[in-house]
């Protein structure tokens, strides 16, 4: 074999390498795009920034079911950034939470903080003072359901202090 | 350069190619594993096969909130395979559906079939006869909320025929 042929073979080998790397890299990117599409077709609601008056840190709220006299139920989705949480509050007819993403905390006054994660369902009984939010290191989203709104929806109280939040 | 050296270079080039392909391939697999972990930490409930008596095709039901006298609310998640749907039915106090995955259909008797997809919220008023299910080509999951269960939960009727299902 001539030296020129050898060099051609090396070049061909490198070109094939680069071509394969490009194809495989594109393959990886395609997978990522598919995953982004899946995320878009999800219930990862964007929502409105929650009022600083009732939340510590950043949380976004999306109303899903407006209270009315037919269903007497209010529902929505809240996304809490890591570290963000609601103020202490209560609901005259209680509240049901379905955790849809991440890891968070839920605490009824006088009880230990409970760790909650995607798939969990938490019930807070009527008039029990409580708070919920993200964990220190992870965001948390939940769908809240407030039943029997003819009795009222929510009574807001003071913020969850850093000391209370870190008492886990 | 000697012929032996040239051959060594070609071999080296091929070995580097294979090594790179292996590393990149592992990278792709790692991404997939991450995505599987995310799916596990999701609200993609597995559930129990829904009774054939009330469903056409395969659907899986997960109870999330059992009816009780405090919250007077029942809630759960249903996953419908493509083509699967509930029978016609009604709820004495109506029903709220939050679509959590895929594309499906919802129809109130006498009205056109409505296409629903992840993120949508659908309300069916009290005692209105309706059905819901997956679309022909995609699965659909929804969280159902039945409020004011002191009035009853559900009244089941006959199946949605293929003719009715395909009338979109």
Coordinates of C-alpha atoms in Angstrom, one line a residue:
Chain A
X1 CA 0.0 0.0 0.0
X2 CA 1.3 3.5 -0.9
X3 CA 1.8 6.2 1.7
X4 CA -0.9 8.4 0.0
X5 CA -3.5 5.6 0.3
X6 CA -2.7 5.3 4.0
X7 CA -3.2 9.0 4.6
X8 CA -6.5 8.8 2.7
X9 CA -7.6 6.0 4.9
X10 CA -6.8 8.0 8.0
X11 CA -8.7 11.0 6.7
X12 CA -11.6 8.8 5.7
X13 CA -11.6 7.2 9.2
X14 CA -11.6 10.7 10.8
X15 CA -14.4 11.9 8.5
X16 CA -16.5 8.9 9.4
X17 CA -15.8 9.5 13.1
X18 CA -16.9 13.1 12.8
X19 CA -20.0 12.2 10.8
X20 CA -21.0 9.5 13.4
X21 CA -20.4 11.9 16.3
X22 CA -22.6 14.5 14.6
X23 CA -25.4 12.1 13.9
X24 CA -25.3 10.7 17.5
X25 CA -25.2 14.2 18.9
X26 CA -28.2 15.2 16.8
X27 CA -29.9 12.1 18.1
X28 CA -29.3 13.2 21.7
X29 CA -30.7 16.7 20.9
X30 CA -33.8 15.2 19.3
X31 CA -34.5 13.3 22.5
X32 CA -34.2 16.5 24.5
X33 CA -36.6 18.3 22.1
X34 CA -39.1 15.5 22.6
X35 CA -38.8 15.8 26.3
X36 CA -39.3 19.6 26.0
X37 CA -42.5 19.0 24.0
X38 CA -43.7 16.6 26.7
X39 CA -43.1 19.2 29.3
X40 CA -45.1 21.7 27.2
X41 CA -48.1 19.3 27.1
X42 CA -48.0 19.0 30.9
X43 CA -49.7 20.6 33.9
X44 CA -46.6 22.7 34.7
X45 CA -48.6 25.9 34.9
X46 CA -46.8 29.2 34.8
X47 CA -49.2 31.3 36.7
X48 CA -49.0 34.7 38.4
X49 CA -46.4 35.7 41.0
X50 CA -48.1 35.1 44.4
X51 CA -48.6 38.2 46.6
X52 CA -45.6 38.9 48.9
X53 CA -48.1 39.7 51.6
X54 CA -49.0 36.0 51.9
X55 CA -45.9 34.2 50.7
X56 CA -42.1 34.1 51.6
X57 CA -39.9 33.7 48.6
X58 CA -41.3 33.3 45.1
X59 CA -44.4 31.3 44.3
X60 CA -46.6 31.4 41.2
X61 CA -50.4 30.7 41.4
X62 CA -52.7 29.6 38.6
X63 CA -56.4 29.6 39.3
X64 CA -58.0 26.4 37.8
X65 CA -61.5 26.5 39.3
X66 CA -63.2 29.7 40.3
X67 CA -65.4 29.5 43.3
X68 CA -69.1 29.6 42.3
X69 CA -72.5 28.5 43.9
X70 CA -72.8 25.4 41.7
X71 CA -69.6 23.5 42.5
X72 CA -68.8 25.4 45.8
X73 CA -65.2 24.4 45.2
X74 CA -62.1 26.5 44.5
X75 CA -59.0 24.9 42.9
X76 CA -55.6 26.0 41.5
X77 CA -52.0 25.2 41.1
X78 CA -49.1 26.7 43.0
X79 CA -45.4 26.4 42.0
X80 CA -43.0 27.2 44.9
X81 CA -39.3 27.9 44.2
X82 CA -36.9 26.1 46.6
X83 CA -37.2 27.7 50.0
X84 CA -40.5 29.5 49.2
X85 CA -43.6 28.9 51.3
X86 CA -47.1 30.2 52.1
X87 CA -47.9 32.1 55.3
X88 CA -49.7 30.3 58.1
X89 CA -53.4 30.1 57.1
X90 CA -56.6 28.1 57.6
X91 CA -59.6 27.1 55.5
X92 CA -63.1 27.0 57.1
X93 CA -63.9 23.7 55.3
X94 CA -60.3 22.4 55.1
X95 CA -58.1 21.8 52.0
X96 CA -56.9 18.9 49.9
X97 CA -53.5 19.2 48.2
X98 CA -52.3 16.9 45.4
X99 CA -48.5 17.3 45.0
X100 CA -47.7 17.4 41.2
X101 CA -44.0 18.1 41.1
X102 CA -40.9 18.1 43.3
X103 CA -40.4 17.9 47.1
X104 CA -42.0 20.2 49.7
X105 CA -43.1 20.6 53.3
X106 CA -46.5 20.7 54.9
X107 CA -47.0 21.5 58.6
X108 CA -50.1 21.7 60.8
X109 CA -49.5 24.0 63.8
X110 CA -48.2 22.1 66.7
X111 CA -47.3 19.1 64.6
X112 CA -43.9 18.2 63.0
X113 CA -43.1 19.3 59.4
X114 CA -44.2 16.6 56.9
X115 CA -42.1 16.0 53.8
X116 CA -44.4 15.8 50.7
X117 CA -43.5 14.8 47.1
X118 CA -45.1 14.4 43.7
X119 CA -48.0 12.0 43.8
X120 CA -48.8 12.6 47.5
X121 CA -52.2 13.8 48.7
X122 CA -52.4 15.8 51.9
X123 CA -55.6 16.8 53.7
X124 CA -55.8 19.7 56.2
X125 CA -58.9 19.6 58.3
X126 CA -61.3 22.6 58.6
X127 CA -59.9 25.6 60.5
X128 CA -56.5 23.9 61.3
X129 CA -53.7 26.5 61.0
X130 CA -51.1 25.2 58.6
X131 CA -48.6 26.1 55.8
X132 CA -47.0 24.4 52.8
X133 CA -44.2 25.2 50.5
X134 CA -41.1 23.9 48.7
X135 CA -38.2 22.1 50.5
X136 CA -34.9 23.9 51.0
X137 CA -33.3 22.2 47.9
X138 CA -36.2 21.5 45.5
X139 CA -39.2 23.3 44.0
X140 CA -42.7 21.9 44.7
X141 CA -46.0 22.3 42.8
X142 CA -49.3 21.3 44.1
X143 CA -53.0 21.4 43.1
X144 CA -55.1 22.7 45.9
X145 CA -58.8 21.9 46.3
X146 CA -60.9 24.0 48.8
X147 CA -64.3 22.4 49.2
X148 CA -67.6 23.8 50.5
X149 CA -66.6 27.4 49.8
X150 CA -70.0 28.6 51.0
X151 CA -68.3 28.6 54.4
X152 CA -65.4 30.8 53.2
X153 CA -62.1 30.1 51.4
X154 CA -59.0 31.1 53.4
X155 CA -57.9 33.1 56.5
X156 CA -54.4 34.4 56.1
X157 CA -52.0 34.8 59.1
X158 CA -48.4 35.7 59.6
X159 CA -45.3 34.4 57.7
X160 CA -43.5 31.2 58.5
X161 CA -40.2 32.4 60.0
X162 CA -36.8 31.1 58.9
X163 CA -36.6 29.4 62.4
X164 CA -39.9 27.6 61.9
X165 CA -39.0 26.7 58.3
X166 CA -35.7 25.2 59.3
X167 CA -37.1 23.3 62.3
X168 CA -37.4 20.0 60.3
Chain B
X1 CA 6.7 7.0 7.9
X2 CA 6.7 3.2 8.0
X3 CA 3.7 1.1 6.9
X4 CA 3.5 -0.4 10.4
X5 CA 3.2 3.1 12.0
X6 CA 0.4 4.0 9.5
X7 CA -1.6 0.8 10.4
X8 CA -1.1 1.7 14.1
X9 CA -2.5 5.1 13.5
X10 CA -5.5 3.7 11.7
X11 CA -6.1 1.3 14.6
X12 CA -5.6 4.1 17.2
X13 CA -8.1 6.2 15.2
X14 CA -10.7 3.4 15.2
X15 CA -10.1 2.7 18.9
X16 CA -10.7 6.5 19.7
X17 CA -13.8 6.4 17.6
X18 CA -15.3 3.4 19.4
X19 CA -14.3 4.9 22.8
X20 CA -16.0 8.2 21.9
X21 CA -19.1 6.5 20.5
X22 CA -19.4 4.4 23.8
X23 CA -19.0 7.5 26.0
X24 CA -21.6 9.5 24.0
X25 CA -24.0 6.5 23.9
X26 CA -23.7 6.2 27.7
X27 CA -24.4 9.9 27.8
X28 CA -27.7 9.4 25.9
X29 CA -28.6 6.5 28.2
X30 CA -27.9 8.6 31.3
X31 CA -30.3 11.3 30.0
X32 CA -33.0 8.6 29.5
X33 CA -32.4 7.3 33.0
X34 CA -32.8 10.8 34.4
X35 CA -36.1 11.2 32.5
X36 CA -37.3 7.8 33.9
X37 CA -36.5 9.1 37.4
X38 CA -38.5 12.2 36.7
X39 CA -41.4 10.1 35.5
X40 CA -41.3 8.1 38.7
X41 CA -41.5 11.2 40.8
X42 CA -44.6 12.3 38.9
X43 CA -48.4 12.0 39.2
X44 CA -48.5 9.3 36.5
X45 CA -50.5 7.0 38.8
X46 CA -50.6 3.3 37.9
X47 CA -54.0 2.5 39.5
X48 CA -56.3 -0.4 39.2
X49 CA -57.9 -1.7 36.0
X50 CA -61.3 0.1 35.7
X51 CA -64.4 -2.2 35.7
X52 CA -65.4 -3.3 32.2
X53 CA -69.0 -2.7 33.3
X54 CA -68.5 1.0 33.2
X55 CA -65.6 1.5 30.7
X56 CA -64.9 0.6 27.0
X57 CA -61.3 -0.3 26.4
X58 CA -58.7 -0.2 29.1
X59 CA -58.6 2.5 31.8
X60 CA -56.8 2.5 35.2
X61 CA -58.3 4.3 38.3
X62 CA -56.4 5.6 41.3
X63 CA -58.4 6.9 44.2
X64 CA -56.8 10.0 45.7
X65 CA -59.5 11.4 48.0
X66 CA -62.0 9.0 49.6
X67 CA -65.4 10.5 50.1
X68 CA -66.1 11.5 53.8
X69 CA -68.4 13.8 55.7
X70 CA -65.6 16.4 56.4
X71 CA -64.5 17.3 52.9
X72 CA -67.6 15.9 51.1
X73 CA -65.4 15.6 48.0
X74 CA -64.2 12.5 46.1
X75 CA -61.1 12.7 43.8
X76 CA -59.0 10.4 41.8
X77 CA -56.9 9.9 38.7
X78 CA -57.9 7.9 35.6
X79 CA -55.5 6.9 32.8
X80 CA -57.3 6.0 29.6
X81 CA -55.5 4.1 26.8
X82 CA -56.0 5.5 23.3
X83 CA -59.6 4.6 22.3
X84 CA -60.7 3.9 25.9
X85 CA -63.6 5.8 27.4
X86 CA -66.1 5.9 30.3
X87 CA -69.8 4.9 29.9
X88 CA -72.3 7.7 29.8
X89 CA -72.9 8.9 33.4
X90 CA -73.8 11.8 35.6
X91 CA -73.0 13.3 39.0
X92 CA -75.7 14.8 41.3
X93 CA -73.4 17.7 42.1
X94 CA -71.4 17.8 38.9
X95 CA -67.7 17.1 38.2
X96 CA -64.5 19.0 37.7
X97 CA -61.8 17.4 35.5
X98 CA -58.1 18.5 35.3
X99 CA -56.4 16.9 32.3
X100 CA -52.9 15.9 33.4
X101 CA -51.6 14.0 30.4
X102 CA -52.3 13.4 26.7
X103 CA -55.3 14.3 24.5
X104 CA -58.9 13.1 25.1
X105 CA -62.5 13.7 24.4
X106 CA -65.3 15.0 26.7
X107 CA -69.0 15.1 25.6
X108 CA -72.1 16.3 27.3
X109 CA -75.2 14.6 25.9
X110 CA -76.7 16.6 23.0
X111 CA -73.5 18.7 22.6
X112 CA -70.5 18.1 20.2
X113 CA -67.5 16.2 21.4
X114 CA -64.9 18.5 22.9
X115 CA -61.2 17.8 22.5
X116 CA -59.3 18.2 25.9
X117 CA -55.6 18.1 26.6
X118 CA -53.0 18.3 29.4
X119 CA -53.6 21.5 31.4
X120 CA -57.3 21.9 30.5
X121 CA -60.0 22.1 33.1
X122 CA -63.5 20.8 32.3
X123 CA -66.6 21.3 34.4
X124 CA -69.7 19.1 33.9
X125 CA -72.8 20.6 35.7
X126 CA -74.9 18.6 38.1
X127 CA -77.0 15.7 36.6
X128 CA -75.8 16.4 33.1
X129 CA -75.2 13.1 31.3
X130 CA -71.7 13.0 29.8
X131 CA -68.6 10.8 29.1
X132 CA -64.9 11.3 28.9
X133 CA -62.0 9.3 27.6
X134 CA -58.8 9.2 25.5
X135 CA -58.7 10.3 21.9
X136 CA -58.4 7.7 19.1
X137 CA -54.6 8.1 18.8
X138 CA -53.4 9.3 22.3
X139 CA -53.9 8.2 25.9
X140 CA -55.4 10.7 28.3
X141 CA -55.1 11.1 32.1
X142 CA -57.3 13.3 34.2
X143 CA -57.8 14.1 37.9
X144 CA -61.5 14.1 38.6
X145 CA -63.1 16.1 41.5
X146 CA -66.7 15.3 42.6
X147 CA -67.9 18.0 45.0
X148 CA -70.8 17.9 47.5
X149 CA -70.9 14.1 47.7
X150 CA -73.6 14.3 50.3
X151 CA -75.9 14.4 47.3
X152 CA -74.4 11.2 45.8
X153 CA -71.3 10.5 43.6
X154 CA -72.2 8.9 40.2
X155 CA -75.0 7.4 38.3
X156 CA -73.7 5.0 35.6
X157 CA -75.5 4.5 32.2
X158 CA -74.8 2.6 29.0
X159 CA -71.6 2.4 27.0
X160 CA -70.5 5.1 24.5
X161 CA -70.9 3.2 21.2
X162 CA -68.2 3.2 18.5
X163 CA -70.6 5.3 16.3
X164 CA -70.9 7.9 19.1
X165 CA -67.2 7.8 19.8
X166 CA -66.3 8.3 16.2
X167 CA -68.8 11.1 15.6
X168 CA -66.2 13.8 16.2

